PDB file of C-alpha atoms in Angstrom:
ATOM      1  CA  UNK A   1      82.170 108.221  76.258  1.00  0.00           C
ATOM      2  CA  UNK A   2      82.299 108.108  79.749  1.00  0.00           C
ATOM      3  CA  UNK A   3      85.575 108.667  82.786  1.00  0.00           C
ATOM      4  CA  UNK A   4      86.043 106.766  85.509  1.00  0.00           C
ATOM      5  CA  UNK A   5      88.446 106.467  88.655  1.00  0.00           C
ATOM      6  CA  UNK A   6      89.206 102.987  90.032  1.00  0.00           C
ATOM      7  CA  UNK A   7      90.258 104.302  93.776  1.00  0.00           C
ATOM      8  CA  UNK A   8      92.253 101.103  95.067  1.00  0.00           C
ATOM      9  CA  UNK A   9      94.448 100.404  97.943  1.00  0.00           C
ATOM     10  CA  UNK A  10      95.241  98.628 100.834  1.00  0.00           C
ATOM     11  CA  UNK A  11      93.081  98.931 103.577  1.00  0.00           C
ATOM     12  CA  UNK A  12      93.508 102.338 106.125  1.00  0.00           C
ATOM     13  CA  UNK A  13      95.332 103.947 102.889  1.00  0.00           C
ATOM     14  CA  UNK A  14      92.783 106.480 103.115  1.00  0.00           C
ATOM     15  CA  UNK A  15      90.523 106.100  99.733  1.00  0.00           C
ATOM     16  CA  UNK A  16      87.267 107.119 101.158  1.00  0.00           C
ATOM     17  CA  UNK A  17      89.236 110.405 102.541  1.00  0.00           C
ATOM     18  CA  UNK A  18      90.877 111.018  98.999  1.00  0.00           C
ATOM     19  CA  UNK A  19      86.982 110.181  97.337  1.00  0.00           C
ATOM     20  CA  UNK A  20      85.263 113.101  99.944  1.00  0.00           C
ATOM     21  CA  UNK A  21      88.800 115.623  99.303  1.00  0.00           C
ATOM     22  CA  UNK A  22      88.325 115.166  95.539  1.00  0.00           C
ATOM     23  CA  UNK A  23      84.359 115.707  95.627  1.00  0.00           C
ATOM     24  CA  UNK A  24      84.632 118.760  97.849  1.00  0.00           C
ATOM     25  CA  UNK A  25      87.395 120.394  95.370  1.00  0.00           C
ATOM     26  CA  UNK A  26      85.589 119.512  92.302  1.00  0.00           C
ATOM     27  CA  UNK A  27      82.091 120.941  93.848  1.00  0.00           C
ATOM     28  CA  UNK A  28      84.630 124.233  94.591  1.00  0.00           C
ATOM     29  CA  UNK A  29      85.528 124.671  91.529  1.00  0.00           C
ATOM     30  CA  UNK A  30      82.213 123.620  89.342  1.00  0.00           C
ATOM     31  CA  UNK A  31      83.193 120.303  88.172  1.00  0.00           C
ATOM     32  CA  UNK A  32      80.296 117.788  87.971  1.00  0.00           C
ATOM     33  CA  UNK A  33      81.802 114.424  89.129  1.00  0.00           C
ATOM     34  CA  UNK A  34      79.273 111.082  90.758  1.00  0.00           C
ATOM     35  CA  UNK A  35      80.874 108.994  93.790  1.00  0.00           C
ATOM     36  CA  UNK A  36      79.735 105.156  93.790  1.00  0.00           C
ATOM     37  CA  UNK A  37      80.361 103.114  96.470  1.00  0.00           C
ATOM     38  CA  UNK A  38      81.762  99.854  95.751  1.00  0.00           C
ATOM     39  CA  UNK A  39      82.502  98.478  99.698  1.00  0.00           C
ATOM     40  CA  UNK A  40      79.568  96.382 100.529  1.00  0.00           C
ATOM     41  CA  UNK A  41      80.997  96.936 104.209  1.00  0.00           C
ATOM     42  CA  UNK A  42      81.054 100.483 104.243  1.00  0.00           C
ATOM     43  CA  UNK A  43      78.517 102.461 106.502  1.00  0.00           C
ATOM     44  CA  UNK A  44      79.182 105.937 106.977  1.00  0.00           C
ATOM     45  CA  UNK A  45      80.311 108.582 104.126  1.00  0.00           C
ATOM     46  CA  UNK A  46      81.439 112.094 104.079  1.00  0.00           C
ATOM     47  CA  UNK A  47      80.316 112.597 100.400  1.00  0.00           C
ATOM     48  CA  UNK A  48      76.761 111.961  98.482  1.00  0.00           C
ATOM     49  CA  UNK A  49      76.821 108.632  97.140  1.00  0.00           C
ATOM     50  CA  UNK A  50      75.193 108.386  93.504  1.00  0.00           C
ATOM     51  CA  UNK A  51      75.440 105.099  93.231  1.00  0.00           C
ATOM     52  CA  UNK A  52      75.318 102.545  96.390  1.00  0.00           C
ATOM     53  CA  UNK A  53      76.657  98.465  95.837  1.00  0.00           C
ATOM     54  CA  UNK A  54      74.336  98.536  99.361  1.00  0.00           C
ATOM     55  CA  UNK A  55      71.261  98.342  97.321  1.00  0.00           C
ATOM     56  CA  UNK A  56      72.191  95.142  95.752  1.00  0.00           C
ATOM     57  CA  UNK A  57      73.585  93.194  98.786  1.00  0.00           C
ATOM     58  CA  UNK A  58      75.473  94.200 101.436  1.00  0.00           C
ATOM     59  CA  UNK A  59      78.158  92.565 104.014  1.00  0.00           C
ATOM     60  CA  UNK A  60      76.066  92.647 106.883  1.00  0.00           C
ATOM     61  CA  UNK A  61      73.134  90.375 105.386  1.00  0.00           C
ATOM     62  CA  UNK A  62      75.030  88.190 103.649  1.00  0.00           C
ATOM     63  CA  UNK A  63      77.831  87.298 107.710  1.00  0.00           C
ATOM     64  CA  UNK A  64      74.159  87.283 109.145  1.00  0.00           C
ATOM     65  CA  UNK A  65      72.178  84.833 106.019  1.00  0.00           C
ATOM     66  CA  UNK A  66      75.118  82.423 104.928  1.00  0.00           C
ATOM     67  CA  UNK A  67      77.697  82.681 108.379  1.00  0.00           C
ATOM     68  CA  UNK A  68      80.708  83.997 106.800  1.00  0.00           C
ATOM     69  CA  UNK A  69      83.170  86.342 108.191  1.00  0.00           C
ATOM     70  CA  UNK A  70      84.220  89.592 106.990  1.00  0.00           C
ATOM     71  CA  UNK A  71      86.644  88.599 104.604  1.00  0.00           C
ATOM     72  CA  UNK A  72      84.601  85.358 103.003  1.00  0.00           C
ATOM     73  CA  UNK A  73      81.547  87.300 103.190  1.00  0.00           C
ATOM     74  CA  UNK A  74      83.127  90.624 101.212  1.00  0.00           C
ATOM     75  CA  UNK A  75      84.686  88.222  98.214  1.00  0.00           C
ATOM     76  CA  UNK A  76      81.396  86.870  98.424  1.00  0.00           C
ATOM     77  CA  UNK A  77      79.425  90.439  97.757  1.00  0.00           C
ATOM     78  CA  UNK A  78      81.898  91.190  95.520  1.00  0.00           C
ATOM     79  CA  UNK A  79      81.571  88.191  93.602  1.00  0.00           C
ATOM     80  CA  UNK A  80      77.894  88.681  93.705  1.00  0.00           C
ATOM     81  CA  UNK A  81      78.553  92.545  91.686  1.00  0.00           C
ATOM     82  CA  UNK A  82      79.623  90.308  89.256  1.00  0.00           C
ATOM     83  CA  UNK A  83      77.341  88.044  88.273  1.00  0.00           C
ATOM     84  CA  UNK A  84      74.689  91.389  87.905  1.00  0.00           C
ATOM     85  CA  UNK A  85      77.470  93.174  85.502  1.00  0.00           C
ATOM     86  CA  UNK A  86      74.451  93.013  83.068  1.00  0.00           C
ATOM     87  CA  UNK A  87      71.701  93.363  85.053  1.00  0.00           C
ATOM     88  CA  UNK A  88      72.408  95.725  88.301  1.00  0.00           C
ATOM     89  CA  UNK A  89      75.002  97.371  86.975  1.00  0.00           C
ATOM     90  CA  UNK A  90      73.756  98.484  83.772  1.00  0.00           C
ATOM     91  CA  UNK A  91      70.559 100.001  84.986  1.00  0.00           C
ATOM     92  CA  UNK A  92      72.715 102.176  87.037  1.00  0.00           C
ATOM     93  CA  UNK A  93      74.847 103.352  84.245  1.00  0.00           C
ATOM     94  CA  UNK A  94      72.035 104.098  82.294  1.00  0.00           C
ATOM     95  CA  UNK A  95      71.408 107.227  84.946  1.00  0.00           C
ATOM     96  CA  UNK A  96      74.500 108.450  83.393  1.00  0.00           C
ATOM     97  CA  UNK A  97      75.109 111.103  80.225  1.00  0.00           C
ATOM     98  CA  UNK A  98      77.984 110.970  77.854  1.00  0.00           C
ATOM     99  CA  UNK A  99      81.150 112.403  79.204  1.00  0.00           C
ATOM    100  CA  UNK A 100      80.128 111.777  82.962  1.00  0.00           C
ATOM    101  CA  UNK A 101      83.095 111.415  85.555  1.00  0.00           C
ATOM    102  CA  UNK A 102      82.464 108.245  87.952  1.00  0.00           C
ATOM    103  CA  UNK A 103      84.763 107.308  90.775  1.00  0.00           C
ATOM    104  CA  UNK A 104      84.297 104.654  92.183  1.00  0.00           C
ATOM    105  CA  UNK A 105      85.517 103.791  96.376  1.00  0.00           C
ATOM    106  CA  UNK A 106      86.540 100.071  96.268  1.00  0.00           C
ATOM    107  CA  UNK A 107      86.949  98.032  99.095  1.00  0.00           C
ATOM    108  CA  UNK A 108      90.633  97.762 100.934  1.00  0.00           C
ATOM    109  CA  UNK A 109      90.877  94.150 100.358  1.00  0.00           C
ATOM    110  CA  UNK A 110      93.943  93.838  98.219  1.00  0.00           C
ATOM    111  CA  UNK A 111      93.131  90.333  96.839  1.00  0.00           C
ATOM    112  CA  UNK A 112      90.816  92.332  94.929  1.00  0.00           C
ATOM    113  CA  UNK A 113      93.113  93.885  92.538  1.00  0.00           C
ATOM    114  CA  UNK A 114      95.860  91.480  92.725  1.00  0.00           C
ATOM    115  CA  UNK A 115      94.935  88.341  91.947  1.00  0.00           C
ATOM    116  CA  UNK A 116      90.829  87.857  92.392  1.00  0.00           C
ATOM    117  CA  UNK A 117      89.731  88.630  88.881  1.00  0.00           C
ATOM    118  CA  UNK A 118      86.376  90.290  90.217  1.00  0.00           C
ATOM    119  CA  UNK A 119      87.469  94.001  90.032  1.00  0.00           C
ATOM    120  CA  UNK A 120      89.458  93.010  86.628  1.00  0.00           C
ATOM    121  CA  UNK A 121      86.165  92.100  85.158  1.00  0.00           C
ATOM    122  CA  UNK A 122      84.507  94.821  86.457  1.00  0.00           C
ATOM    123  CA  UNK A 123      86.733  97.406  84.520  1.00  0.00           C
ATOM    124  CA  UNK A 124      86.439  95.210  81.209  1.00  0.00           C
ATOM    125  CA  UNK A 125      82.463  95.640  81.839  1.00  0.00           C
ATOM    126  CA  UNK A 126      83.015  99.110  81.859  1.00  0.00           C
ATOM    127  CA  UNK A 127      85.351  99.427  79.125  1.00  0.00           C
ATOM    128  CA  UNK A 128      82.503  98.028  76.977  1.00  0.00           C
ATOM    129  CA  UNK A 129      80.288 100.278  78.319  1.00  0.00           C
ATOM    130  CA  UNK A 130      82.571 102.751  76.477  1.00  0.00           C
ATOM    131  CA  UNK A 131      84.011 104.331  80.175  1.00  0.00           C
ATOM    132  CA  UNK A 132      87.798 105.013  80.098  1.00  0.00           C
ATOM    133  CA  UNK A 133      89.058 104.026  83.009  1.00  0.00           C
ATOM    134  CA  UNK A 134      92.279 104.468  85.430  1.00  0.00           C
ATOM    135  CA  UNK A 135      93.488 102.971  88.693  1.00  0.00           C
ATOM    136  CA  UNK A 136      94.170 105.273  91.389  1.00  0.00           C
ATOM    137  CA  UNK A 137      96.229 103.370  93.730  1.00  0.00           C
ATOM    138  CA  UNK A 138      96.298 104.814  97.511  1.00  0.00           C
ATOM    139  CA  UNK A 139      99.257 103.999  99.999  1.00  0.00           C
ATOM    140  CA  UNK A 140      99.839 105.168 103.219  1.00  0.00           C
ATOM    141  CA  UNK A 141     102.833 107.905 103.273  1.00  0.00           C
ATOM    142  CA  UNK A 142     103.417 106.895 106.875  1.00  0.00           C
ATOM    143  CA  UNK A 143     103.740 103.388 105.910  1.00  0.00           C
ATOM    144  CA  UNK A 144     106.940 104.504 103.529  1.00  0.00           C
ATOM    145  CA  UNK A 145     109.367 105.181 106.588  1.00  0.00           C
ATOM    146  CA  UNK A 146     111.899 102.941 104.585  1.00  0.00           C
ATOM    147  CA  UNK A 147     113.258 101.000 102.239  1.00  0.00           C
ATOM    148  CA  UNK A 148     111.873  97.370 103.139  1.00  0.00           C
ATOM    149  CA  UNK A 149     108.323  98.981 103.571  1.00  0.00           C
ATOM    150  CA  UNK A 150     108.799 100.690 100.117  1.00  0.00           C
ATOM    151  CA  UNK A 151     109.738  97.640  98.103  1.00  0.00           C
ATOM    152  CA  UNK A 152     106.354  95.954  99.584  1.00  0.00           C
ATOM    153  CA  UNK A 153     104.219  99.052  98.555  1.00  0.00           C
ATOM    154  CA  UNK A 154     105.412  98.821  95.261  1.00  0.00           C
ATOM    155  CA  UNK A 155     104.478  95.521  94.648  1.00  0.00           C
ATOM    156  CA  UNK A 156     101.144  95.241  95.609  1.00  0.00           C
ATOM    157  CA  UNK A 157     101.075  98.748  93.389  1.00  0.00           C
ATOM    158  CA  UNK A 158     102.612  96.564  89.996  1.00  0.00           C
ATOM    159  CA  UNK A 159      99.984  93.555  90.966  1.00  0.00           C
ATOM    160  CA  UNK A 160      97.439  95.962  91.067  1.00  0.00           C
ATOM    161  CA  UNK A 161      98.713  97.836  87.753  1.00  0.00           C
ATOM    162  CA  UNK A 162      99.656  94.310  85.913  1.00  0.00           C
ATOM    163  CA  UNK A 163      96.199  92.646  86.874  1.00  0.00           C
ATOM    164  CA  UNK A 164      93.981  95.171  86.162  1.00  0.00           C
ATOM    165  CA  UNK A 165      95.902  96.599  82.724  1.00  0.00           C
ATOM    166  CA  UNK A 166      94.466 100.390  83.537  1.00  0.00           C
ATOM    167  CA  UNK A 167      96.245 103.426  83.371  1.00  0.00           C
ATOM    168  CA  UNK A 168      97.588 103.585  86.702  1.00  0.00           C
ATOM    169  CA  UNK A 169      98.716 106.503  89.142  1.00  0.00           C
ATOM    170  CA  UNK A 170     100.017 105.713  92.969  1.00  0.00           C
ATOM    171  CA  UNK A 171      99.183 108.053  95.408  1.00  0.00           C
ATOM    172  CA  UNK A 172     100.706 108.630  98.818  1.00  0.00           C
ATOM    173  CA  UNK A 173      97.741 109.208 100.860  1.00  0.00           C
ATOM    174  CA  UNK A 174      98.052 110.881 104.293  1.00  0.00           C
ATOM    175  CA  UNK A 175     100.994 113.409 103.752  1.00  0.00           C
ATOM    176  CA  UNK A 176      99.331 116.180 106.166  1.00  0.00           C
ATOM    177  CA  UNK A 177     100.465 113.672 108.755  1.00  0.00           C
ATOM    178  CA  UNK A 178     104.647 113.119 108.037  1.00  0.00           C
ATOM    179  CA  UNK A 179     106.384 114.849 110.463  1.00  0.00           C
ATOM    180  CA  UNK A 180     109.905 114.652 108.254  1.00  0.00           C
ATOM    181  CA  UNK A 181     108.488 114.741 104.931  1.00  0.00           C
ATOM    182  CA  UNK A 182     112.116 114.163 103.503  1.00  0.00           C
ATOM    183  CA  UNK A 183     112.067 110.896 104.340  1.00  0.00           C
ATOM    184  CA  UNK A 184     109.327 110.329 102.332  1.00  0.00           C
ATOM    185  CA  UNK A 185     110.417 112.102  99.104  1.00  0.00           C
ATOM    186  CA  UNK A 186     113.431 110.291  98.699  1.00  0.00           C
ATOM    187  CA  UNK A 187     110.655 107.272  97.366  1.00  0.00           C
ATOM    188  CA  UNK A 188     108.761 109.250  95.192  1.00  0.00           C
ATOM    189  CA  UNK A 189     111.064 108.348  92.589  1.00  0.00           C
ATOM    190  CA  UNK A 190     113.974 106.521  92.917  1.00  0.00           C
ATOM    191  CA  UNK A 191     116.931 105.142  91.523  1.00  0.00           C
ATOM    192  CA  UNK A 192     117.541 101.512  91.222  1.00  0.00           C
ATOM    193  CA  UNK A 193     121.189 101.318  92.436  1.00  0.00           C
ATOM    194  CA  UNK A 194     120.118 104.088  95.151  1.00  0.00           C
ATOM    195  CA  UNK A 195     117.432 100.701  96.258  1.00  0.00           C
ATOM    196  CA  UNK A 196     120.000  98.067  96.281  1.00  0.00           C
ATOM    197  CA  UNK A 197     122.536 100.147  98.636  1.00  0.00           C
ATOM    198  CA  UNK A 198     119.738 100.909 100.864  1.00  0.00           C
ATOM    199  CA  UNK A 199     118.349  97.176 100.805  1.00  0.00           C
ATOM    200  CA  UNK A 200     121.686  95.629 101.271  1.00  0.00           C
ATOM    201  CA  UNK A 201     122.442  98.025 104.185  1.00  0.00           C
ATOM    202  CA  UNK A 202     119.000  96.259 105.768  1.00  0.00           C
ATOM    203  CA  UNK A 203     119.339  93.108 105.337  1.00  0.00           C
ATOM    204  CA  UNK A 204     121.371  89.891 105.243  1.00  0.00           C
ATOM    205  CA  UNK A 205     124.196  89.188 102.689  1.00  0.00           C
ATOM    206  CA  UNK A 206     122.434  86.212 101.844  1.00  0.00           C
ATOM    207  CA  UNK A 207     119.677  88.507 100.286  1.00  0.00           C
ATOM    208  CA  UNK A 208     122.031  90.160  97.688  1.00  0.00           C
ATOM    209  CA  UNK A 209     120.442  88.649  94.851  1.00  0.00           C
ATOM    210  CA  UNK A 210     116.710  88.868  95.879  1.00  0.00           C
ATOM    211  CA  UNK A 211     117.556  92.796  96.710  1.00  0.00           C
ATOM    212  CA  UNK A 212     119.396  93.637  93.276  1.00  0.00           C
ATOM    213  CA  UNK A 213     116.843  91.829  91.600  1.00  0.00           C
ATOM    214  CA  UNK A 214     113.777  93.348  93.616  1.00  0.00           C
ATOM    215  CA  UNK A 215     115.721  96.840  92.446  1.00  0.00           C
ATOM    216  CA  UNK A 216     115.896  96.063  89.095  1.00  0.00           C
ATOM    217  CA  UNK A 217     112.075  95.018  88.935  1.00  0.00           C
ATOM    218  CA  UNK A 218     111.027  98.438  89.930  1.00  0.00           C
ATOM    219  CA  UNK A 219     113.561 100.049  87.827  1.00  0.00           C
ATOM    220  CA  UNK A 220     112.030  98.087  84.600  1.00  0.00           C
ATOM    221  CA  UNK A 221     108.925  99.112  85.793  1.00  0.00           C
ATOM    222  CA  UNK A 222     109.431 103.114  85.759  1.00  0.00           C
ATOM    223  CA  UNK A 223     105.531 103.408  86.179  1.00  0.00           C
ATOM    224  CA  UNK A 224     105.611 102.724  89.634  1.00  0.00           C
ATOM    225  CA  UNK A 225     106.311 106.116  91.514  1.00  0.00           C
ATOM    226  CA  UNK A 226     103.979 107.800  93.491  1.00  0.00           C
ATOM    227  CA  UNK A 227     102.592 111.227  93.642  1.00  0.00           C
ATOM    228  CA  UNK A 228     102.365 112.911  97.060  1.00  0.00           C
ATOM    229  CA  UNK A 229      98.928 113.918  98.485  1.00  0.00           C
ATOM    230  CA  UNK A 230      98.328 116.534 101.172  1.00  0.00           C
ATOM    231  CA  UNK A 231      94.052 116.750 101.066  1.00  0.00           C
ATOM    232  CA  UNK A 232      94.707 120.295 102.851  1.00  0.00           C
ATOM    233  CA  UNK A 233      96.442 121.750  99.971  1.00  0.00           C
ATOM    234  CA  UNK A 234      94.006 122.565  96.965  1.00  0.00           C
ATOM    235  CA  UNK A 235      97.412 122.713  94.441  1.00  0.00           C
ATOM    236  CA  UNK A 236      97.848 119.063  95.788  1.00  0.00           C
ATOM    237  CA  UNK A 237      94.315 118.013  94.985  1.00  0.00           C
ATOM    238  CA  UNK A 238      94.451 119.788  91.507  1.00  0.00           C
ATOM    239  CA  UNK A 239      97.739 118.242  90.505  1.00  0.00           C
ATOM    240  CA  UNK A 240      96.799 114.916  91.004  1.00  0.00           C
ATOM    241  CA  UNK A 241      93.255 115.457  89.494  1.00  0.00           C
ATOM    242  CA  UNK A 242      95.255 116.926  86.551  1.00  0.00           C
ATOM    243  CA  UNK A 243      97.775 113.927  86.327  1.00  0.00           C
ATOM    244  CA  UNK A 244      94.707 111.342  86.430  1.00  0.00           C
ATOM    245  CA  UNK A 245      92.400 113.423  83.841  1.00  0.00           C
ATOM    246  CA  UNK A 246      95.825 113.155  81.381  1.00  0.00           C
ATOM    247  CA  UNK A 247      95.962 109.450  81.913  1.00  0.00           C
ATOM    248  CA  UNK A 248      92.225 109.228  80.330  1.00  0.00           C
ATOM    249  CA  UNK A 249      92.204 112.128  78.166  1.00  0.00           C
ATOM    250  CA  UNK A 250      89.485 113.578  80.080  1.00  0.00           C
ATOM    251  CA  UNK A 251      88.366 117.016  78.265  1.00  0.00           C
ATOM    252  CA  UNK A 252      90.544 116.662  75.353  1.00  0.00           C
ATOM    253  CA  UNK A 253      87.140 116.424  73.065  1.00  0.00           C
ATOM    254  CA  UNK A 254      85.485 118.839  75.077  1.00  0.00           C
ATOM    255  CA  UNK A 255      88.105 120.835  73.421  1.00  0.00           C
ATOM    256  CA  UNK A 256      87.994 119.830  70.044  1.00  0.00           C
ATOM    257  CA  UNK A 257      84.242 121.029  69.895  1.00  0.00           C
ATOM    258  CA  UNK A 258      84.975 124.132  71.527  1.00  0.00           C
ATOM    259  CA  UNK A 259      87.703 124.917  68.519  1.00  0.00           C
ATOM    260  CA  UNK A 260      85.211 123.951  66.412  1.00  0.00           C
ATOM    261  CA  UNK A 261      83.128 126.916  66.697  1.00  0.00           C
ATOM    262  CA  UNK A 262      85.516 129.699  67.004  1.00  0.00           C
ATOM    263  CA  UNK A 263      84.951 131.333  64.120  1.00  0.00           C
ATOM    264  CA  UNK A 264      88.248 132.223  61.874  1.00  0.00           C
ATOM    265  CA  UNK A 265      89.780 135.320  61.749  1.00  0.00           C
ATOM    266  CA  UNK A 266      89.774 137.407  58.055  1.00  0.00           C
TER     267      UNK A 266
END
């Protein structure tokens, strides 16, 4: 069995920074993990890259070959990684041993893992494949400075979570760079009726109902609460590499062999 991270988020939420914080602390402290890029677009990286999407087609050849821009030209790419699930993809995978730890830097289009079923496929691929998989969804601390801004992250998080079906941890990227960090933790995990006071102090009393039912969806949905980030902090790093590894069981078998071998005491 294999472990994989999904890193998602909107673009500018800083998943290429998390990917090169998260190799650098795993390389500190002896942990073997593999970076892939998945972002046909991408062009410079602060991390080795085991595995490059760039070797099957890339952005730049296929705006230059077929005239697209950025965005038709990306969904295009990606769309291409998925008609070579069994070909491309496979021959990559087979570079990799039992128990491996992938993570994988996805593009910042969020159409990708909302409602484009590309990525979504991609995870079933590697669920057969026998990977166990989890979203890591990045947002932007800095774009949490209130309650309006919140509500949005949140759901583009629960599209992401409720399209993809992973196990699913938000992140909020960037925390080295809130000045009052107070105003952010207040979000981390709050309380519906907390939400609607907030949202009805913000907007028109023509929104009541939208707001207390925009409360109430996040409320249902207790998953969605996010898990600060500072990359300069190796306790940060560790915690959230600890509450991702839980989500997939990573090293729980590892575990069981170990115990396995201790001899018994008379």
């Amino acid at each position: 069995m294999g472990f994989a991270q999904l890193v998602i988020g909107p673009a500018g939420s800083g998943k290429s920074t998390y990917c090169s914080g998260l190799y650098q602390h795993c390389e500190t402290v002896g942990r073997r993990i593999h970076m892939v890029n998945l972002d046909p677009a991408a062009e410079h990286f602060s991390y080795p890259v085991a595995t490059d999407i760039r070797e099957l087609i890339s952005l730049d050849d296929v705006m230059e070959e077929l005239g697209m821009g950025p965005n038709g030209g990306l969904i295009y790419c990606m769309e291409h990684l998925e008609d070579n699930l069994d070909d491309w993809l496979d021959e990559q995978l087979e570079n990799y041993l039992d128990d491996d730890y992938l993570v994988f830097d996805c593009p910042g289009q969020i159409e990708l893992f909302t409602h484009v079923p590309v990525l979504r496929n991609f995870v079933e691929h590697l669920k057969r494949k026998n990977f166990t998989v989890c979203a890591v969804y990045l947002l932007d601390s800095q774009f949490v400075s209130d309650v309006t801004k919140y509500i949005s992250g949140c759901m583009a998080s629960l599209s992401a979570m409720i399209q993809l079906e992973l196990p699913h941890i938000n992140i909020l990227s960037k925390m080295d760079l809130v000045s009052n960090k107070k105003d952010v933790e207040e979000y981390l995990n709050p309380e519906a009726q907390v939400l609607l006071s907030q949202l009805n102090r913000h907007m028109a009393p023509r929104f009541g109902k939208l707001n207390k039912a925009l409360a109430e969806l996040v409320d249902d949905y207790s998953m969605v609460n996010f898990i600060p980030l500072d990359l300069r902090k190796e306790s940060s790093i560790q915690y959230v590499l600890s509450c991702i590894d839980n989500c997939i069981q990573y090293g729980e078998d590892a575990d069981v062999r170990v115990r396995d071998f201790i001899p018994e005491e008379d």
